[in-house]
PDB file of C-alpha atoms in Angstrom:
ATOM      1  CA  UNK W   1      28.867 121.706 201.374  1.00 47.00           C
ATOM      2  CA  UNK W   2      31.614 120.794 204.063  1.00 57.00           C
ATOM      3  CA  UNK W   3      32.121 117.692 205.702  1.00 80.00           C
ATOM      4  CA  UNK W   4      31.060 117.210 209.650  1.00 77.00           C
ATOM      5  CA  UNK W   5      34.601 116.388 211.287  1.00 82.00           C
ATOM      6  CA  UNK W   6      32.638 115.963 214.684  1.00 90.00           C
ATOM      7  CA  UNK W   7      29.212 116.471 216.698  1.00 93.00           C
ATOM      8  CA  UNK W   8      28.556 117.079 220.470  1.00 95.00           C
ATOM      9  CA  UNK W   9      25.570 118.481 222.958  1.00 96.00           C
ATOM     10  CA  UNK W  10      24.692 118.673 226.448  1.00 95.00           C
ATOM     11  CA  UNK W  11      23.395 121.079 228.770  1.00 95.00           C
ATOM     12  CA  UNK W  12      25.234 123.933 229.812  1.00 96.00           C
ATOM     13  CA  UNK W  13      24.525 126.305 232.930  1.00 95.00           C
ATOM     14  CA  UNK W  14      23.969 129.780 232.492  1.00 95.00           C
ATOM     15  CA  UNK W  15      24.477 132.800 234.834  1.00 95.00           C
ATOM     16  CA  UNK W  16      23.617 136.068 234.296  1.00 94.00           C
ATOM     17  CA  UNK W  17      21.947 135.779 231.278  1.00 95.00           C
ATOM     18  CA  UNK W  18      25.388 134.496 229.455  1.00 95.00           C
ATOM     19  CA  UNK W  19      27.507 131.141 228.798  1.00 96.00           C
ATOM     20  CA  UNK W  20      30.838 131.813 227.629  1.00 95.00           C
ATOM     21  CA  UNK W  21      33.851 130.786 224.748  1.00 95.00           C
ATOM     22  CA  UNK W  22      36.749 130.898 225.929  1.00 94.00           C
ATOM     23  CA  UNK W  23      40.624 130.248 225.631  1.00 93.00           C
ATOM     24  CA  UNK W  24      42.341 130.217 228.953  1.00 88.00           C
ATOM     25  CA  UNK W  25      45.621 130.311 227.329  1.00 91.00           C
ATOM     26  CA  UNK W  26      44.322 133.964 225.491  1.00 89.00           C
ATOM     27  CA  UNK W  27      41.887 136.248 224.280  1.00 87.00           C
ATOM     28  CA  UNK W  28      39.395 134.997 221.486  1.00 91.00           C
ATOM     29  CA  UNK W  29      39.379 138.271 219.769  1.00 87.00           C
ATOM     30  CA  UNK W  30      38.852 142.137 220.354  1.00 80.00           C
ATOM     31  CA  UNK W  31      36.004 143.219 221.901  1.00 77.00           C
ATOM     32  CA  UNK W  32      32.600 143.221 220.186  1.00 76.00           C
ATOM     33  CA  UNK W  33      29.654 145.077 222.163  1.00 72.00           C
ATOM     34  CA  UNK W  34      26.436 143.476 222.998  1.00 63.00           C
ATOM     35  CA  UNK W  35      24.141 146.249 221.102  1.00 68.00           C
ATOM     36  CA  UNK W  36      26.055 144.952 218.105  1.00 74.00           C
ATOM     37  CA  UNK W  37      23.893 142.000 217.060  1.00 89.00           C
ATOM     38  CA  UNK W  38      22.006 140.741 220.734  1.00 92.00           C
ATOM     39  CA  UNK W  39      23.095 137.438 220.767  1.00 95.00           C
ATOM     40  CA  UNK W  40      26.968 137.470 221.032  1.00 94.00           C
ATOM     41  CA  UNK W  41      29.689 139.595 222.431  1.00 91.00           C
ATOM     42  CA  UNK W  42      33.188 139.794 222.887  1.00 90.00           C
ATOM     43  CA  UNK W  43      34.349 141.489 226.389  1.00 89.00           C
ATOM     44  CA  UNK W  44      37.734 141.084 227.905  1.00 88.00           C
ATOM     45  CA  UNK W  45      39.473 138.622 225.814  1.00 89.00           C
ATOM     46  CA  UNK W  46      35.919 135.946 226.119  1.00 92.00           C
ATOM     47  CA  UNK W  47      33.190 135.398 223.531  1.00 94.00           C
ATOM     48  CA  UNK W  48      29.767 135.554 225.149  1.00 94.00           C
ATOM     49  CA  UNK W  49      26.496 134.256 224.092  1.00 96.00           C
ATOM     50  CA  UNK W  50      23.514 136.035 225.646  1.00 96.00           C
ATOM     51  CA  UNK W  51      20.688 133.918 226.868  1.00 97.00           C
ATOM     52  CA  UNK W  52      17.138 135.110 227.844  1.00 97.00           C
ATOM     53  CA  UNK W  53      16.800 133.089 230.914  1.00 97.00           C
ATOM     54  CA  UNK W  54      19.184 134.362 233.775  1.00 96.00           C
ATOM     55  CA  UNK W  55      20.012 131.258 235.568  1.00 95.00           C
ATOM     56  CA  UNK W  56      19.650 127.428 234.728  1.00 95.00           C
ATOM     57  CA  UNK W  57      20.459 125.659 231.974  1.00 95.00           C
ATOM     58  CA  UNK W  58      20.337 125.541 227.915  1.00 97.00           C
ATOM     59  CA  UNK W  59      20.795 123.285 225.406  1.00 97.00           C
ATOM     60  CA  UNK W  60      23.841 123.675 223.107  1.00 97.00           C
ATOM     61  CA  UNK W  61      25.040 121.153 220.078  1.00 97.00           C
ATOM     62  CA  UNK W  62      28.601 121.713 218.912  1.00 97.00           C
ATOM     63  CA  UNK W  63      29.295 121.003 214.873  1.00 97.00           C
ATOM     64  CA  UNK W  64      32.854 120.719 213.457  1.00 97.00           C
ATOM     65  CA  UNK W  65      33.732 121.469 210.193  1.00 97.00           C
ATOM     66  CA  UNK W  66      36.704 121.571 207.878  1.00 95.00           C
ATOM     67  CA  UNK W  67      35.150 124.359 205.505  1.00 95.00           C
ATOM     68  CA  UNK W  68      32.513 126.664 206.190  1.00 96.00           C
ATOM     69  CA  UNK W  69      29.000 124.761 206.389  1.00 95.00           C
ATOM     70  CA  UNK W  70      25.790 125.999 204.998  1.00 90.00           C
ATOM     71  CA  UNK W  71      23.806 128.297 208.118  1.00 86.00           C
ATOM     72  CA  UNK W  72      21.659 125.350 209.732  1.00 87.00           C
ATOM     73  CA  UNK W  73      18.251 127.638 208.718  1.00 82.00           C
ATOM     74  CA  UNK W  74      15.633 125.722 210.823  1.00 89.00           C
ATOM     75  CA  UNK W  75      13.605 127.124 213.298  1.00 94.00           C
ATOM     76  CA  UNK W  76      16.577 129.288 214.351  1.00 97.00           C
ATOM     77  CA  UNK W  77      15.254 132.385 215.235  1.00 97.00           C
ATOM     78  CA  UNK W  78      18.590 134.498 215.683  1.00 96.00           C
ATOM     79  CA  UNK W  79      21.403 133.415 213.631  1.00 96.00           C
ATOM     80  CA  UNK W  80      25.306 135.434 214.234  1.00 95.00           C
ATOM     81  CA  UNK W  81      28.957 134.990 212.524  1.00 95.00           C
ATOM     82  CA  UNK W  82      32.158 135.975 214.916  1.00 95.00           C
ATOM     83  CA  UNK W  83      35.725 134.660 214.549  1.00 95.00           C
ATOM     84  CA  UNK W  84      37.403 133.452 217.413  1.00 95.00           C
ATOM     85  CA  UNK W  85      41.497 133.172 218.041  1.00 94.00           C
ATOM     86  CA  UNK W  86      42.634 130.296 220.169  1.00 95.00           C
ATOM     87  CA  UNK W  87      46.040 130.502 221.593  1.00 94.00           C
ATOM     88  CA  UNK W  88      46.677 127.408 223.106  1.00 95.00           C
ATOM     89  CA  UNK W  89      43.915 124.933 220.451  1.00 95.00           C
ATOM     90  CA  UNK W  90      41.474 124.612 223.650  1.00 94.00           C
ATOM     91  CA  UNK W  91      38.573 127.127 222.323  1.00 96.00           C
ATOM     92  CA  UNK W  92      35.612 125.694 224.392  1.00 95.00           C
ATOM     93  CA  UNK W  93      32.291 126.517 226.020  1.00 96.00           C
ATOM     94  CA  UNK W  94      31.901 126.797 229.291  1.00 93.00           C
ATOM     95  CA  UNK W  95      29.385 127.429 231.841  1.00 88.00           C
ATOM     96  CA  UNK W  96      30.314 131.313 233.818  1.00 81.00           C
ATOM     97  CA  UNK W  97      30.858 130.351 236.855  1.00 76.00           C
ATOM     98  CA  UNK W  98      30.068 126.138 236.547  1.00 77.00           C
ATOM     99  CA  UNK W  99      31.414 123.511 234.701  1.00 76.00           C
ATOM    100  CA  UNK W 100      29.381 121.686 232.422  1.00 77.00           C
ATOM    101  CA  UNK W 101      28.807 117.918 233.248  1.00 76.00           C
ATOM    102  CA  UNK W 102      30.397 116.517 230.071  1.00 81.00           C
ATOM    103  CA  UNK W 103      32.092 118.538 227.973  1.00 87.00           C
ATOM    104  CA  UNK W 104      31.378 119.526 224.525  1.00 94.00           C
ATOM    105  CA  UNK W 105      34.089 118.915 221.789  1.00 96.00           C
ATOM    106  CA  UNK W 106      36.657 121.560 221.373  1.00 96.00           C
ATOM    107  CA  UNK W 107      35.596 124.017 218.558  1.00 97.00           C
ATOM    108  CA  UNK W 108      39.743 124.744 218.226  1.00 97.00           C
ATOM    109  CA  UNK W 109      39.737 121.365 216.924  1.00 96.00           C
ATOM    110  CA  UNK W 110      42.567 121.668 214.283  1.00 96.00           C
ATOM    111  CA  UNK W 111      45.248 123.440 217.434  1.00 96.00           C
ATOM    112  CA  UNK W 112      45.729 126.985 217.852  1.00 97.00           C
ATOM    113  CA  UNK W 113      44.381 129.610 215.440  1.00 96.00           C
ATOM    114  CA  UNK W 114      41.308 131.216 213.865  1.00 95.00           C
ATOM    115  CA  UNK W 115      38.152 129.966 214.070  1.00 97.00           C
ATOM    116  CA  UNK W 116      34.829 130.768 212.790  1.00 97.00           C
ATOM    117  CA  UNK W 117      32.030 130.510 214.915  1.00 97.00           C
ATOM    118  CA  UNK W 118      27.787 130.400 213.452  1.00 97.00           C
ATOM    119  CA  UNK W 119      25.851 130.527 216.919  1.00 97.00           C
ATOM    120  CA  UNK W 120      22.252 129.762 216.151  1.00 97.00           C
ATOM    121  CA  UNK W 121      19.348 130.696 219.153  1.00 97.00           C
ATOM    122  CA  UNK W 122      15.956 129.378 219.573  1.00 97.00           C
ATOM    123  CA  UNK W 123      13.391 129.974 222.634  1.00 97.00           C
ATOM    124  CA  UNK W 124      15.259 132.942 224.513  1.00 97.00           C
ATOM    125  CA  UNK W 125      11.612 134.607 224.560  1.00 97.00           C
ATOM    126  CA  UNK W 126      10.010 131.802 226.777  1.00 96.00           C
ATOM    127  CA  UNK W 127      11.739 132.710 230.482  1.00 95.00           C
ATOM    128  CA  UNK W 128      13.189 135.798 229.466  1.00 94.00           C
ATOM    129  CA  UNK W 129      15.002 137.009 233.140  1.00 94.00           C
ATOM    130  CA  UNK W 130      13.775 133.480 235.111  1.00 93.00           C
ATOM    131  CA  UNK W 131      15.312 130.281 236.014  1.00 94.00           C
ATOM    132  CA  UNK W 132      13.830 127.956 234.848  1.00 94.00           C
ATOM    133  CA  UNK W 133      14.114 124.431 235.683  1.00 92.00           C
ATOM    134  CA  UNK W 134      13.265 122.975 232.310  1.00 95.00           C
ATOM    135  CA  UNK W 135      15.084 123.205 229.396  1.00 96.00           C
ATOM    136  CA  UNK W 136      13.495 126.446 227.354  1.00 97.00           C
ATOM    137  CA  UNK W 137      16.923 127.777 224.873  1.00 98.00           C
ATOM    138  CA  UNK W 138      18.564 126.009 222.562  1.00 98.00           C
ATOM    139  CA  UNK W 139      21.648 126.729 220.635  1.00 98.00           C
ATOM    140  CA  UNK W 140      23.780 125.873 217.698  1.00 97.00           C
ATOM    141  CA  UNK W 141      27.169 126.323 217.376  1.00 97.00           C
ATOM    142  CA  UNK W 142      29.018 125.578 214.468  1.00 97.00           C
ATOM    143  CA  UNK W 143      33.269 125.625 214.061  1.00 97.00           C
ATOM    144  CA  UNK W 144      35.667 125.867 211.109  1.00 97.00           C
ATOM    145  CA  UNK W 145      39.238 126.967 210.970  1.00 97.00           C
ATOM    146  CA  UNK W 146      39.298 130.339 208.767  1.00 97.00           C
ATOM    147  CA  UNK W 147      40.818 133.680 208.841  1.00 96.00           C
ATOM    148  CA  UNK W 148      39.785 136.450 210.975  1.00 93.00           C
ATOM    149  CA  UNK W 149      36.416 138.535 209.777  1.00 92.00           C
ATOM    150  CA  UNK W 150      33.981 141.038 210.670  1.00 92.00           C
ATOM    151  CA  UNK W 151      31.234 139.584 212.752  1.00 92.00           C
ATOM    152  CA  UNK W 152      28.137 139.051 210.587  1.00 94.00           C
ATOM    153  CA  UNK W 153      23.967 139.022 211.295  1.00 94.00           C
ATOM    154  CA  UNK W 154      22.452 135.982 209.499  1.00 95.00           C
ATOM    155  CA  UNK W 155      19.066 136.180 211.260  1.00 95.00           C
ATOM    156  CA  UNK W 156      17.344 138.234 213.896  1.00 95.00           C
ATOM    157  CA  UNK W 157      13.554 137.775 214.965  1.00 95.00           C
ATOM    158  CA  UNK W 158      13.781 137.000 218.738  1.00 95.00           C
ATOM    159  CA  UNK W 159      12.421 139.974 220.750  1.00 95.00           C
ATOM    160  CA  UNK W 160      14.966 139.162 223.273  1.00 95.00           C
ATOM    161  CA  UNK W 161      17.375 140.063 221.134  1.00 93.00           C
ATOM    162  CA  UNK W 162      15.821 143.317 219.678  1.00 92.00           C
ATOM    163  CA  UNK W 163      15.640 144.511 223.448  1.00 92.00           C
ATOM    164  CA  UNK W 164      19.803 143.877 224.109  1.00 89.00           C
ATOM    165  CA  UNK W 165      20.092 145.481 220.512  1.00 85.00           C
ATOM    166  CA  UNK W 166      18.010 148.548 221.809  1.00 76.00           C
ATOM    167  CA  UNK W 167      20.173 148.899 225.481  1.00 70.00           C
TER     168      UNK W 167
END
């Protein structure tokens, strides 16, 4: 088990079915496509996590580590590895085309390198292509400094996801 070097979560706005990861100062790594695995991509240089809804917000918790943590198993119902590079240590989510009210902590949290990221997804099938004005998604996104690896599938059971996986 690895110890918890920090913990954040707020809402963040969604557009177009996607919230982003992102280093301004470079790209997070080479591009992964969406068919891959249904929850996240990499597309010009930004990791994105698909969402069902289309517009409004979703929940998102952000957990540091300094090893890799054990997979939070829960009620997640689509669970996905990808490493990220940050060039300039400021690796964060952000909203597409918003800012989020408060920001979540920087998952680059030891400076400028590679990062591993777990995103976890629960409730994309409950306002799949709406805008809701409830909170209906949440997501889990855990962060460790570790070398560059192939993206890996921990869990898949939303039909959300199947249908991004079949496009």
């Amino acid at each position: 088990m690895s110890d918890q070097a920090e913990r954040g979560s707020g809402r963040v706005p969604v557009q177009y079915h996607q919230f982003d990861i992102s280093d301004e100062d470079g790209p997070t790594g080479p591009d992964l496509e969406r068919g891959h695995n249904g929850l996240v991509r990499v597309a010009d240089g930004v990791t994105i996590v698909m969402t069902g809804i289309h517009t409004g917000d979703v929940d998102v918790t952000v957990t540091l580590y300094e090893t890799e943590p054990a997979p939070d198993t829960g009620d997640w119902q689509e669970i996905m590895e990808v490493s990220a590079h940050s060039a300039s240590g400021d690796l964060m989510v952000r909203g597409m085309m918003d800012d989020l009210d408060e920001e979540l902590p920087v998952l680059s949290f030891r400076g400028p390198g590679d990062y591993r990221l777990r995103v976890h997804a629960r409730g994309r099938d409950t306002a799949i292509d709406l805008a809701p004005d409830q909170i209906t998604e949440w997501y889990l996104i855990q962060s460790w400094p570790a070398p560059a690896q192939p993206a890996r599938v921990l869990r898949q059971t939303d039909s959300y996801g199947a249908s991004v996986r079949e496009r």
